[in-house]
Amino acid sequence: MHELGIMKDVLATALRVAEENKGKKVTKITLRVGAMSGIVPRFCSSMFEVIAKDTIAEGCEMIVEEEPAVFKCLDCGEQSIYENPGHEIKCLSCGSHSLRLITGYKSQIVNIGII
Ligand SMILES: [Zn+2]
């Protein structure tokens, strides 16, 4: 499972940030997840709940913001934005399949709440 590895990284980062800031508890984590990152946002919080058990991040709130995928067409130069990319991805202006992914391929932590 792709999400499990990512969530483990998120947990490790959150715990490190909490320690560096002498926090007692991680209350909230905001993630931004790209539409092409391969991460299914609805799996994130339940998975995180399991791995965060018995850490200071247990029971923290997980907010997942979805970032749309943006492709630039190599033929006409227009950008196409896909909220939920399916199997068929093409330029929305000219129909070309020569596209370059500009954003939406990664996941990142936006904010960590600590008390
Ligand atoms: Zn095009």
Coordinates of C-alpha atoms and ligand atoms in Angstrom, one line a residue:
M1 CA 0.0 0.0 0.0
H2 CA 1.4 3.3 -1.2
E3 CA -0.4 5.4 1.4
L4 CA 1.1 3.5 4.3
G5 CA 4.6 4.5 3.5
I6 CA 3.6 8.1 3.0
M7 CA 1.7 8.1 6.3
K8 CA 4.7 6.7 8.1
D9 CA 6.8 9.5 6.7
V10 CA 4.2 12.1 7.7
L11 CA 4.1 10.6 11.3
A12 CA 7.9 10.7 11.6
T13 CA 8.0 14.3 10.4
A14 CA 5.2 15.3 12.7
L15 CA 6.9 13.7 15.7
R16 CA 10.2 15.3 14.9
V17 CA 8.6 18.7 14.5
A18 CA 6.8 18.3 17.8
E19 CA 10.1 17.3 19.5
E20 CA 12.0 20.2 18.1
N21 CA 9.3 22.6 19.3
K22 CA 9.0 20.8 22.7
G23 CA 5.3 20.0 21.9
K24 CA 3.3 17.7 24.0
K25 CA 0.8 16.7 21.4
V26 CA 0.3 16.8 17.7
T27 CA -3.3 18.1 17.3
K28 CA -3.7 18.6 13.6
I29 CA -1.9 17.7 10.3
T30 CA -2.7 19.3 7.0
L31 CA -1.6 17.5 3.9
R32 CA -1.7 18.5 0.3
V33 CA -2.1 15.5 -2.0
G34 CA -1.7 15.8 -5.7
A35 CA -4.3 14.2 -8.0
M36 CA -1.5 12.2 -9.7
S37 CA 0.4 11.3 -6.6
G38 CA -1.3 7.9 -6.4
I39 CA -2.5 8.6 -2.9
V40 CA -6.2 8.1 -2.1
P41 CA -7.1 10.9 0.3
R42 CA -9.9 9.0 2.0
F43 CA -7.4 6.3 3.1
C44 CA -5.1 8.7 4.8
S45 CA -6.7 9.6 8.1
S46 CA -7.8 6.1 9.0
M47 CA -4.4 4.7 8.2
F48 CA -2.7 7.5 10.1
E49 CA -4.9 6.7 13.1
V50 CA -3.6 3.2 13.2
I51 CA 0.1 4.0 13.0
A52 CA -0.1 7.0 15.3
K53 CA -1.5 4.9 18.1
D54 CA 0.5 5.2 21.3
T55 CA 2.4 8.3 20.0
I56 CA 1.8 11.9 20.8
A57 CA 0.1 12.2 17.5
E58 CA -2.6 9.8 18.5
G59 CA -6.1 11.1 17.8
C60 CA -4.8 14.1 15.8
E61 CA -7.0 15.7 13.2
M62 CA -5.9 15.0 9.6
I63 CA -7.0 17.4 6.9
V64 CA -6.2 16.4 3.3
E65 CA -6.4 19.0 0.6
E66 CA -6.5 17.7 -2.9
E67 CA -4.4 19.4 -5.4
P68 CA -5.5 19.1 -9.0
A69 CA -3.2 17.9 -11.7
V70 CA -2.0 20.5 -14.2
F71 CA -0.7 19.4 -17.6
K72 CA 1.0 21.6 -20.2
C73 CA 0.4 20.7 -23.8
L74 CA 3.6 20.2 -25.8
D75 CA 1.8 20.9 -29.0
C76 CA -0.3 24.1 -28.4
G77 CA 1.1 25.2 -25.0
E78 CA -2.2 25.4 -23.2
Q79 CA -2.6 24.1 -19.7
S80 CA -5.3 21.5 -18.8
I81 CA -6.4 21.1 -15.3
Y82 CA -7.8 17.7 -14.1
E83 CA -9.4 17.4 -10.6
N84 CA -9.7 13.7 -11.0
P85 CA -7.5 12.4 -13.8
G86 CA -8.9 9.3 -15.3
H87 CA -7.4 7.0 -17.9
E88 CA -7.9 9.3 -20.8
I89 CA -5.8 12.5 -20.3
K90 CA -5.5 14.8 -23.2
C91 CA -5.1 18.5 -23.9
L92 CA -8.5 20.1 -23.3
S93 CA -7.8 22.7 -26.1
C94 CA -6.4 20.7 -29.0
G95 CA -6.9 17.0 -27.9
S96 CA -3.2 16.3 -28.1
H97 CA -1.7 13.5 -25.9
S98 CA 1.7 15.1 -25.7
L99 CA 1.4 16.5 -22.2
R100 CA 3.8 17.3 -19.4
L101 CA 2.7 17.1 -15.8
I102 CA 3.4 20.4 -14.1
T103 CA 1.8 20.0 -10.7
G104 CA -0.2 17.4 -8.8
Y105 CA 2.4 14.5 -8.7
K106 CA 3.5 14.8 -5.1
S107 CA 2.2 15.0 -1.6
Q108 CA 3.5 17.4 1.1
I109 CA 2.8 18.4 4.6
V110 CA 1.3 21.9 4.7
N111 CA 0.9 22.4 8.4
I112 CA 1.4 20.6 11.7
G113 CA -0.5 21.8 14.7
I114 CA 1.3 21.2 18.1
I115 CA 0.4 22.1 21.6
Ligands
ZN1 ZN -2.9 21.3 -26.9

